[in-house]
């Protein structure tokens, strides 16, 4: 069974996204630990990419800061090895297809297994192209996480049937970033997913406030937050672990409320 | 398991967010329906001929031929099209297709501004809304084209992210498309991006070689020995090559922007310096570092200043059917001035890359050989920038 399922055994899951290397790798490790201590159930670690086409301005900024500070894929693997000494919750990478492809998919997956990564999210890898990555991933027991969007329509069941780890439901059209309202009918998407698979699904894109996270977690298995956390990191820099920790605690409490 | 579509050898595919998948599938279905529809084709031909001024001339550059002293040189005059470049061929096709699909809004990226101007023009003609994304750096290099787009009723959004050039304009147009799909068609300007764009754009640009093949057979009674075109994403080049691909004796030569040289970091010569990667919806060659971070490329030509190349070109390179040669800023500027002086034709600085290579190739060929150079656009837009390159500061 996928290790990722453990993230959904502690009530509704709260999943923070953290860009690795912003402002530096040491701070990233502290932020991850602060998130874990405050109730994060699974963490998405972003490997920065020069041209993140699925990201809004906030996460684009984090990518640029981290790359300027010298982050590389190898340094991210070192970071994962280091935090795996004490961090036990599932960890997944969120990056772009070229980061994995240029490293060599097989070599990348083997490093994931070696360092303790459980899954990979590639927002520019749709269902039709996934085989090239799911094959090497499968060899090393790494889950390739599928995304389902508000525009997926007739594609939801096809994607759900072959999904691994958990399903990332994209809440809204457009790129990542905070939104005041989420209008998509997530319930319909979740219903179709449930008809096709029993793997968990969590909602991301646009969530920043506790009430939004609770609303999304109520109709799925969890909530994913990226830009709001990156905002905190942008504001507090090296001092951000404490503030990210406080935010994660507040969000985990919100999704756990009945 | 659904299979990957739109492959050229190992290149191409559809590496895009799930949010856009149904949009590209809808586009593919519509294109497959309309491409053989007699009414669509007659409307498009009408627009190309009556509005854009096709067919474009295949002009025997007698003086250029004499000066260079080798092969006979013909110029395929895409610079004479309405809006001043080959971009209009693709744009009229896509805009008409979008209109048939019920879309009311076009978005586009632009580098030099030629594709942006063409899209703004088609939008004005067909009564559609239009938003053009342009790197902020390029809005400065090509200020005249920004004004033209606005004059034509389009919004121009300067893109500040990344290197603020063409690749960032593409990224931003893709981001915009994911946020508004229902009424919006992304009118991609080159043979790149996810399937079906490389195929659609190539088909609409193939009019260049369809015409030139007929024209050269009329004038010379035989096919050319070489066809030369500049390559950024590669739309005028694939259009210039396409109908000659089965003719193995016709050399197909794509001229990449080497910027300050392929041994420097200030280059945009993708096939010559890049490696295989996945970016902007496609697998192809990209300028990138060892970790797959896309390189901040450079060329004097805003239209060739792109770190990737269309997947069909990547495959033509792999199978050895086409050659891709680097041409530096200096060589292109010299050719820009040379063609202006010798033939009275001011080429776009992009097209000047193709002219520059022909200036090297033609003298080495026998006088009974034939070269066709595609002059993909006219150079009025570049005059101020070339003047600056030569240290002369003029007002546009």
XYZ file of C-alpha atoms in Angstrom:
654
model
C 0.000 0.000 0.000
C 1.150 3.521 -0.730
C 2.763 5.283 2.198
C 0.812 8.376 1.141
C -2.414 6.875 2.468
C -1.071 7.396 6.020
C -1.492 11.131 5.507
C -5.247 10.580 5.351
C -5.571 8.414 8.451
C -5.527 11.302 10.899
C -8.871 12.885 9.983
C -8.975 15.366 7.136
C -5.502 16.071 5.825
C -3.752 19.406 5.764
C -1.057 19.552 3.079
C 1.333 22.505 2.947
C 3.478 23.287 -0.086
C 6.992 24.596 0.502
C 9.431 25.755 -2.195
C 12.824 24.254 -1.379
C 15.708 26.672 -0.996
C 13.682 29.832 -0.369
C 15.374 31.669 1.276
C 17.917 28.866 1.835
C 18.069 25.115 2.319
C 18.600 25.268 6.114
C 15.466 27.355 6.540
C 13.509 24.939 4.347
C 14.443 22.077 6.700
C 13.291 24.113 9.704
C 10.045 25.070 7.966
C 9.328 21.408 7.190
C 9.927 20.437 10.823
C 7.744 23.310 12.072
C 4.949 22.197 9.728
C 5.229 18.581 10.904
C 5.202 19.571 14.598
C 2.081 21.629 13.993
C 0.027 18.948 12.345
C 0.896 18.785 8.639
C -0.161 15.377 7.337
C 1.841 15.383 4.103
C 4.223 17.954 2.686
C 4.678 18.949 -0.924
C 8.281 19.961 -1.492
C 8.673 22.186 -4.525
C 11.828 21.716 -6.589
C 12.224 25.132 -8.214
C 11.954 25.493 -11.979
C 13.025 28.526 -13.983
C 9.706 28.833 -15.828
C 6.873 27.470 -13.696
C 3.958 27.864 -16.094
C 1.305 26.606 -13.661
C 2.249 29.068 -10.925
C 0.945 32.508 -10.107
C 3.265 35.384 -9.167
C 3.774 34.352 -5.510
C 5.225 30.891 -6.200
C 7.026 32.170 -9.310
C 8.800 34.572 -6.967
C 9.811 31.760 -4.588
C 11.215 29.776 -7.522
C 13.324 32.703 -8.658
C 14.594 33.456 -5.138
C 15.531 29.820 -4.529
C 17.310 29.419 -7.885
C 19.168 32.692 -7.374
C 20.269 31.396 -3.969
C 21.782 28.374 -5.721
C 19.321 25.535 -5.152
C 19.734 22.479 -7.400
C 17.979 19.133 -7.688
C 20.935 17.425 -5.990
C 20.802 19.852 -3.077
C 17.082 19.139 -2.705
C 17.831 15.401 -2.480
C 20.428 16.149 0.220
C 17.812 18.186 2.072
C 15.337 15.294 1.915
C 17.952 12.852 3.274
C 18.627 15.228 6.136
C 14.982 15.840 7.125
C 14.136 12.140 6.761
C 16.272 11.507 9.875
C 13.306 12.635 11.961
C 10.407 13.526 9.647
C 8.140 10.502 9.213
C 5.073 11.861 7.412
C 4.720 11.259 3.658
C 6.658 13.672 1.460
C 6.023 14.348 -2.213
C 7.850 16.481 -4.755
C 6.057 19.078 -6.787
C 8.072 20.185 -9.795
C 7.999 20.337 -13.594
C 8.523 17.552 -16.095
C 11.827 18.948 -17.355
C 13.423 18.859 -13.900
C 12.787 15.108 -13.709
C 13.448 14.441 -17.403
C 16.780 16.266 -17.485
C 17.957 14.446 -14.350
C 17.004 11.182 -16.043
C 13.612 9.829 -14.930
C 15.052 6.519 -13.756
C 17.903 8.156 -11.825
C 15.462 10.668 -10.342
C 13.084 7.942 -9.136
C 15.906 5.920 -7.670
C 17.094 8.995 -5.723
C 13.513 9.546 -4.534
C 13.410 6.030 -3.138
C 16.869 6.328 -1.622
C 16.092 9.615 0.153
C 12.506 8.830 1.155
C 10.179 10.640 -1.243
C 6.788 8.956 -1.635
C 5.311 10.645 -4.676
C 5.723 13.237 -7.410
C 3.364 15.879 -8.758
C 4.172 17.247 -12.212
C 1.566 19.849 -13.187
C 2.699 19.812 -16.822
C 2.274 16.061 -17.169
C -1.279 15.133 -18.173
C -2.726 11.622 -18.316
C -1.723 11.110 -21.958
C 1.984 11.651 -21.273
C 2.368 10.021 -17.886
C 3.613 6.576 -18.933
C 7.144 7.776 -19.553
C 7.302 8.718 -15.852
C 4.976 6.184 -14.206
C 7.071 3.316 -15.554
C 10.353 4.245 -13.842
C 8.399 5.558 -10.820
C 6.645 2.221 -10.428
C 9.966 0.418 -10.433
C 11.014 2.335 -7.329
C 7.614 2.432 -5.631
C 7.098 6.162 -6.185
C 3.504 7.347 -6.764
C 2.851 9.722 -9.657
C 0.075 11.983 -8.361
C -2.610 12.896 -10.902
C -4.332 16.253 -11.084
C -7.987 16.763 -11.938
C -9.191 20.211 -12.991
C -12.562 21.995 -13.167
C -12.359 21.507 -16.942
C -11.611 17.764 -16.760
C -15.282 16.855 -17.306
C -15.400 13.509 -19.140
C -11.769 12.836 -18.221
C -12.309 12.516 -14.449
C -13.134 8.810 -14.397
C -10.292 7.931 -16.785
C -7.778 9.770 -14.599
C -9.214 8.447 -11.331
C -9.076 4.828 -12.498
C -5.288 4.984 -12.922
C -4.540 7.403 -10.069
C -1.833 6.675 -7.516
C -1.155 7.995 -3.998
C -3.776 10.705 -3.833
C -5.645 12.816 -6.360
C -4.918 16.523 -6.490
C -8.150 18.341 -7.341
C -7.434 21.760 -8.839
C -10.111 24.002 -7.308
C -10.261 26.688 -9.964
C -9.222 27.707 -13.447
C -5.920 29.495 -13.805
C -2.639 29.296 -11.945
C -1.767 28.869 -8.275
C -2.488 31.786 -5.994
C -4.874 33.018 -3.347
C -8.480 33.554 -4.336
C -11.306 35.183 -2.433
C -13.864 32.694 -3.722
C -13.848 29.173 -5.100
C -16.861 28.552 -7.304
C -16.124 25.199 -8.872
C -18.508 22.392 -8.124
C -15.953 20.181 -6.376
C -18.677 17.844 -5.051
C -19.476 16.591 -8.553
C -15.811 15.890 -9.263
C -15.379 14.056 -5.950
C -18.485 11.965 -6.646
C -17.073 10.750 -9.974
C -13.693 10.074 -8.364
C -15.366 7.977 -5.650
C -17.195 5.929 -8.273
C -13.852 4.981 -9.790
C -11.296 4.676 -7.016
C -10.914 4.598 -3.257
C -7.664 6.558 -3.156
C -7.940 9.849 -1.253
C -8.382 13.234 -2.909
C -7.376 16.677 -1.695
C -8.219 20.120 -3.029
C -5.663 22.823 -3.819
C -5.234 26.142 -5.729
C -6.564 29.344 -4.248
C -6.959 28.238 -0.627
C -5.549 30.580 2.031
C -8.127 31.061 4.781
C -9.151 28.492 7.441
C -12.807 28.582 6.395
C -11.857 27.874 2.756
C -9.663 24.961 3.847
C -12.455 23.576 6.003
C -15.017 23.908 3.220
C -12.748 22.069 0.766
C -11.739 19.388 3.275
C -15.400 18.825 4.184
C -16.190 17.718 0.638
C -12.919 15.851 0.020
C -10.149 14.252 2.090
C -7.988 17.304 2.624
C -6.812 20.761 1.675
C -3.556 21.852 0.015
C -2.103 25.326 0.581
C 0.848 26.793 -1.282
C 0.843 30.499 -2.050
C -0.351 31.567 1.413
C 2.619 29.747 2.974
C 5.061 31.139 0.431
C 3.739 34.610 1.316
C 4.759 33.988 4.934
C 8.185 32.777 3.802
C 8.545 35.833 1.584
C 7.687 38.126 4.486
C 9.716 36.522 7.284
C 12.596 34.847 5.405
C 14.870 32.982 7.815
C 12.456 33.709 10.674
C 9.535 32.083 8.863
C 9.569 28.547 10.424
C 7.758 29.788 13.554
C 5.144 31.682 11.533
C 4.595 28.835 9.067
C 4.183 26.532 12.092
C 1.491 28.786 13.574
C -0.306 28.948 10.234
C -0.202 25.170 9.759
C -1.626 24.651 13.270
C -4.503 27.022 12.527
C -5.247 25.335 9.194
C -5.035 21.796 10.567
C -7.451 22.769 13.336
C -9.806 24.235 10.746
C -9.873 21.130 8.541
C -10.288 18.920 11.626
C -13.388 20.754 12.921
C -16.560 18.788 12.587
C -4.254 3.917 -21.387
C -4.488 6.859 -23.736
C -1.544 7.323 -26.063
C 0.556 10.424 -26.462
C -0.387 12.389 -29.576
C 1.352 14.742 -31.956
C 4.765 13.106 -32.089
C 7.537 13.909 -34.547
C 9.920 11.061 -33.860
C 10.448 11.302 -30.101
C 9.545 15.004 -30.010
C 6.244 16.818 -29.570
C 3.444 15.552 -27.345
C 1.190 17.456 -24.969
C 2.975 18.425 -21.760
C 0.423 20.841 -20.366
C -1.682 21.224 -17.235
C -4.778 19.042 -17.020
C -6.812 22.278 -17.002
C -5.947 22.790 -20.683
C -6.349 19.225 -21.923
C -9.979 19.471 -22.987
C -9.214 22.800 -24.684
C -6.503 21.275 -26.894
C -8.684 18.235 -27.577
C -11.546 20.537 -28.610
C -9.120 22.422 -30.861
C -7.824 19.225 -32.426
C -11.335 17.983 -33.133
C -12.375 21.301 -34.636
C -9.242 21.451 -36.765
C -9.713 17.897 -38.027
C -13.259 18.812 -38.958
C -12.522 22.119 -40.697
C -9.215 21.404 -42.393
C -10.971 19.434 -45.131
C -14.128 21.516 -45.114
C -14.519 23.170 -48.552
C -16.326 26.201 -47.128
C -13.635 26.819 -44.484
C -10.883 26.461 -47.049
C -12.530 28.739 -49.548
C -13.024 31.396 -46.856
C -9.399 31.072 -45.798
C -8.097 31.217 -49.360
C -10.238 34.283 -49.962
C -8.712 35.972 -46.895
C -5.171 34.965 -47.827
C -5.511 36.171 -51.399
C -7.746 39.205 -51.122
C -6.735 40.474 -47.708
C -3.172 39.274 -47.082
C -1.999 39.566 -50.682
C -1.035 35.984 -51.471
C 0.500 34.363 -53.337
C 3.735 36.040 -52.335
C 6.312 36.614 -55.073
C 9.210 34.328 -55.720
C 11.626 36.992 -56.815
C 14.837 36.301 -58.725
C 17.455 38.411 -56.934
C 19.598 38.965 -59.972
C 21.875 41.597 -58.503
C 22.422 39.639 -55.296
C 23.192 36.561 -57.380
C 25.721 38.485 -59.456
C 27.368 40.101 -56.428
C 27.780 36.787 -54.627
C 28.915 35.095 -57.826
C 27.553 31.621 -57.234
C 24.164 29.939 -57.084
C 21.055 31.659 -58.446
C 19.177 33.202 -55.546
C 15.426 33.536 -55.326
C 13.696 35.339 -52.496
C 10.311 34.116 -51.275
C 8.804 37.446 -50.385
C 6.762 36.845 -47.236
C 7.724 40.391 -46.284
C 5.215 41.584 -48.873
C 2.265 40.040 -47.045
C -0.190 42.303 -45.283
C 1.211 43.126 -41.804
C 4.701 42.561 -43.158
C 5.531 38.964 -42.368
C 4.617 35.309 -42.786
C 2.781 35.389 -39.431
C -0.479 36.414 -41.099
C -0.713 33.013 -42.880
C -1.121 31.154 -39.617
C -3.114 33.818 -37.847
C -5.850 34.059 -40.471
C -6.200 30.273 -40.350
C -6.347 30.070 -36.572
C -8.586 33.117 -36.145
C -11.067 31.746 -38.665
C -10.950 28.357 -36.924
C -11.478 30.002 -33.514
C -14.432 31.915 -34.859
C -15.992 28.697 -36.199
C -15.445 27.191 -32.738
C -17.503 30.028 -31.262
C -14.572 31.751 -29.560
C -14.807 35.522 -29.283
C -11.400 36.349 -27.857
C -7.854 35.724 -29.089
C -4.750 35.753 -26.932
C -1.238 35.550 -28.317
C 2.404 35.798 -27.374
C 4.788 37.833 -29.431
C 8.531 38.352 -29.606
C 9.378 40.829 -32.321
C 5.746 41.877 -32.385
C 5.058 40.489 -35.857
C 2.803 37.704 -34.597
C 1.131 40.092 -32.179
C 0.441 42.572 -34.967
C -0.882 39.804 -37.218
C -3.174 38.517 -34.457
C -4.380 42.027 -33.624
C -5.084 42.517 -37.322
C -7.100 39.324 -37.670
C -9.010 40.157 -34.495
C -9.897 43.574 -35.867
C -10.984 42.078 -39.182
C -13.067 39.286 -37.672
C -14.489 41.379 -34.837
C -12.796 39.529 -31.994
C -11.309 40.725 -28.729
C -7.511 40.433 -28.566
C -4.861 40.452 -25.844
C -1.179 40.135 -26.707
C 1.522 39.162 -24.209
C 4.933 40.605 -24.925
C 8.119 40.521 -22.865
C 8.759 43.917 -21.349
C 12.256 43.908 -22.837
C 10.726 43.325 -26.279
C 8.139 46.084 -25.846
C 11.141 48.413 -25.636
C 13.027 46.835 -28.555
C 9.897 46.851 -30.704
C 7.986 49.905 -29.514
C 6.540 50.578 -32.958
C 4.824 47.190 -33.055
C 3.337 47.808 -29.595
C 1.781 50.966 -30.960
C 0.499 49.114 -34.037
C -1.211 46.466 -31.903
C -2.895 49.104 -29.766
C -3.930 50.998 -32.886
C -5.572 47.784 -34.124
C -7.625 47.621 -30.947
C -5.683 45.053 -28.939
C -4.468 45.137 -25.383
C -0.737 44.609 -25.002
C 0.400 43.187 -21.664
C 4.121 43.688 -20.944
C 5.461 40.536 -19.259
C 7.989 41.249 -16.517
C 8.701 37.708 -15.304
C 11.885 35.767 -16.108
C 13.987 37.326 -18.847
C 11.015 39.455 -19.998
C 11.317 38.113 -23.550
C 9.507 35.669 -25.847
C 9.647 32.592 -23.597
C 8.089 34.554 -20.760
C 5.409 35.887 -23.096
C 4.563 32.269 -24.039
C 4.441 31.247 -20.356
C 2.160 34.151 -19.529
C -0.156 33.477 -22.482
C -0.423 29.845 -21.320
C -1.218 31.006 -17.787
C -3.882 33.336 -19.158
C -5.392 30.518 -21.223
C -5.717 28.257 -18.153
C -7.699 30.995 -16.441
C -10.076 31.706 -19.330
C -10.803 28.937 -21.793
C -14.492 29.060 -22.710
C -14.465 32.132 -24.928
C -10.722 32.293 -25.615
C -8.483 30.763 -28.255
C -4.741 30.842 -27.731
C -3.458 31.829 -31.158
C 0.042 30.381 -30.854
C 2.440 31.965 -33.290
C 4.926 29.239 -34.030
C 5.209 25.505 -34.682
C 5.631 24.808 -30.998
C 3.656 24.174 -27.854
C 1.419 21.174 -27.245
C -0.215 19.128 -29.995
C -2.108 20.112 -32.122
C -0.378 23.515 -32.424
C 2.819 22.356 -34.186
C 0.696 20.610 -36.816
C -1.918 23.340 -37.228
C 0.638 26.126 -37.532
C 2.763 24.078 -39.942
C -0.249 23.330 -42.137
C -1.199 27.021 -42.301
C 2.420 28.034 -43.030
C 2.940 25.272 -45.593
C 1.367 27.658 -48.116
C 4.893 29.139 -48.429
C 6.467 25.989 -49.906
C 3.299 24.990 -51.747
C 3.579 28.247 -53.677
C 7.360 28.345 -54.010
C 7.473 24.807 -55.378
C 5.018 25.694 -58.136
C 6.728 29.026 -58.758
C 10.245 27.612 -59.075
C 9.022 24.850 -61.382
C 7.433 27.532 -63.563
C 10.528 29.720 -63.588
C 13.305 27.151 -63.665
C 11.614 23.913 -64.605
C 13.215 22.209 -61.639
C 13.379 22.167 -57.845
C 15.885 24.297 -55.918
C 19.109 22.868 -54.512
C 18.667 24.555 -51.166
C 15.904 26.268 -49.202
C 17.073 28.582 -46.436
C 14.959 30.106 -43.674
C 15.524 31.493 -40.180
C 14.422 29.438 -37.180
C 13.220 30.641 -33.796
C 10.271 28.417 -32.941
C 10.463 27.652 -36.652
C 7.146 28.539 -38.299
C 8.423 30.252 -41.449
C 11.112 27.586 -41.779
C 8.726 24.645 -41.547
C 6.393 26.435 -43.947
C 9.303 26.965 -46.345
C 10.523 23.356 -46.028
C 7.341 21.350 -45.822
C 6.542 20.557 -49.453
C 10.205 19.800 -50.172
C 10.671 17.276 -47.362
C 10.067 14.270 -49.674
C 12.515 15.733 -52.236
C 15.738 14.426 -50.762
C 17.946 16.405 -53.172
C 16.687 19.713 -51.824
C 18.856 20.828 -48.896
C 16.771 22.324 -46.113
C 18.728 24.794 -44.003
C 17.417 26.460 -40.852
C 19.378 29.441 -39.541
C 19.412 29.760 -35.784
C 20.202 32.929 -33.877
C 23.677 32.476 -32.424
C 23.589 35.891 -30.746
C 27.150 36.698 -29.717
C 28.268 33.183 -30.725
C 27.496 29.554 -29.889
C 30.564 29.376 -27.655
C 29.074 32.123 -25.436
C 26.082 32.056 -23.088
C 24.534 34.896 -25.086
C 23.031 32.703 -27.772
C 19.642 31.339 -28.791
C 20.888 28.584 -31.132
C 18.791 25.777 -29.704
C 19.641 22.862 -31.981
C 23.333 23.763 -31.926
C 23.688 24.301 -28.178
C 20.606 22.795 -26.512
C 19.617 19.326 -25.413
C 16.368 17.381 -25.303
C 13.885 18.549 -22.737
C 10.213 19.153 -21.972
C 8.930 22.703 -21.877
C 6.040 24.818 -23.133
C 3.956 21.768 -23.870
C 6.446 19.852 -26.006
C 9.438 17.582 -25.980
C 12.158 19.074 -28.161
C 15.579 20.714 -27.960
C 15.982 23.471 -25.392
C 18.805 25.654 -24.139
C 19.039 24.607 -20.493
C 21.473 23.875 -17.699
C 22.394 20.435 -16.341
C 19.364 20.489 -14.003
C 16.886 21.331 -16.751
C 16.545 25.006 -15.817
C 15.726 26.884 -19.017
C 18.565 29.174 -20.085
C 18.151 32.940 -20.424
C 18.926 33.051 -24.147
C 19.970 36.066 -26.169
C 19.754 37.286 -29.759
C 19.579 40.751 -31.292
C 16.438 39.459 -32.956
C 13.451 39.477 -30.616
C 11.670 36.992 -32.880
C 14.401 34.349 -32.620
C 15.180 34.997 -28.944
C 13.604 31.744 -27.757
C 15.244 28.819 -25.899
C 13.393 26.070 -27.774
C 12.569 24.928 -31.280
C 9.473 23.306 -32.752
C 9.320 19.504 -32.401
C 9.133 18.840 -36.132
C 12.432 20.684 -36.602
C 13.954 18.687 -33.748
C 12.969 15.549 -35.619
C 14.156 16.810 -39.029
C 17.497 17.402 -37.286
C 17.509 13.935 -35.678
C 16.831 12.157 -38.958
C 19.299 14.363 -40.826
C 16.719 15.740 -43.246
C 17.360 19.397 -42.377
C 20.509 21.217 -41.263
C 20.487 23.857 -38.549
C 23.279 26.386 -38.690
C 24.138 29.207 -36.274
C 24.258 32.828 -37.471
C 25.576 35.559 -35.170
C 24.196 39.039 -34.505
C 27.070 40.544 -36.458
C 26.487 38.358 -39.493
C 22.751 39.080 -39.412
C 23.243 42.832 -39.137
C 25.680 42.749 -42.045
C 23.150 40.828 -44.118
C 20.388 43.242 -43.096
C 22.447 46.107 -44.499
C 23.708 44.137 -47.487
C 20.318 43.064 -48.821
C 18.986 46.585 -48.314
C 21.836 48.046 -50.336
C 22.059 45.409 -53.060
C 18.409 44.599 -53.716
C 16.554 47.523 -52.153
C 14.820 45.069 -49.822
C 15.048 45.718 -46.080
C 14.555 42.304 -44.451
C 13.437 41.700 -40.882
C 16.482 41.088 -38.687
C 15.111 37.546 -38.214
C 15.082 36.941 -41.984
C 18.524 38.548 -42.229
C 19.863 35.448 -40.431
C 18.817 33.378 -43.453
C 20.259 35.937 -45.874
C 23.544 35.877 -43.920
C 23.942 32.141 -44.340
C 23.065 32.338 -48.039
C 25.843 34.914 -48.408
C 28.280 32.236 -47.239
C 26.706 29.355 -49.129
C 25.917 30.851 -52.543
C 29.508 31.763 -53.555
C 30.569 28.175 -52.829
C 27.934 26.785 -55.187
C 28.004 26.501 -58.963
C 26.155 29.051 -61.050
C 23.613 26.495 -62.229
C 22.515 25.778 -58.662
C 19.431 27.403 -57.154
C 18.807 28.704 -53.644
C 15.494 29.940 -52.269
C 15.743 32.226 -49.231
C 12.551 32.957 -47.357
C 12.412 36.622 -46.461
C 9.971 36.007 -43.628
C 9.325 39.654 -42.829
C 10.179 43.213 -43.611
C 12.701 45.153 -41.599
C 11.075 48.533 -40.963
C 10.477 47.511 -37.339
C 14.206 46.860 -36.870
C 15.675 50.048 -38.282
C 15.936 51.902 -34.976
C 17.476 48.891 -33.201
C 20.020 48.276 -35.973
C 20.902 51.967 -35.968
C 21.550 51.648 -32.224
C 23.638 48.520 -32.855
C 25.773 50.695 -35.130
C 25.951 53.419 -32.511
C 23.452 55.772 -34.122
C 20.600 56.944 -31.915
C 17.493 57.764 -33.901
C 13.922 58.448 -32.841
C 11.318 56.014 -34.121
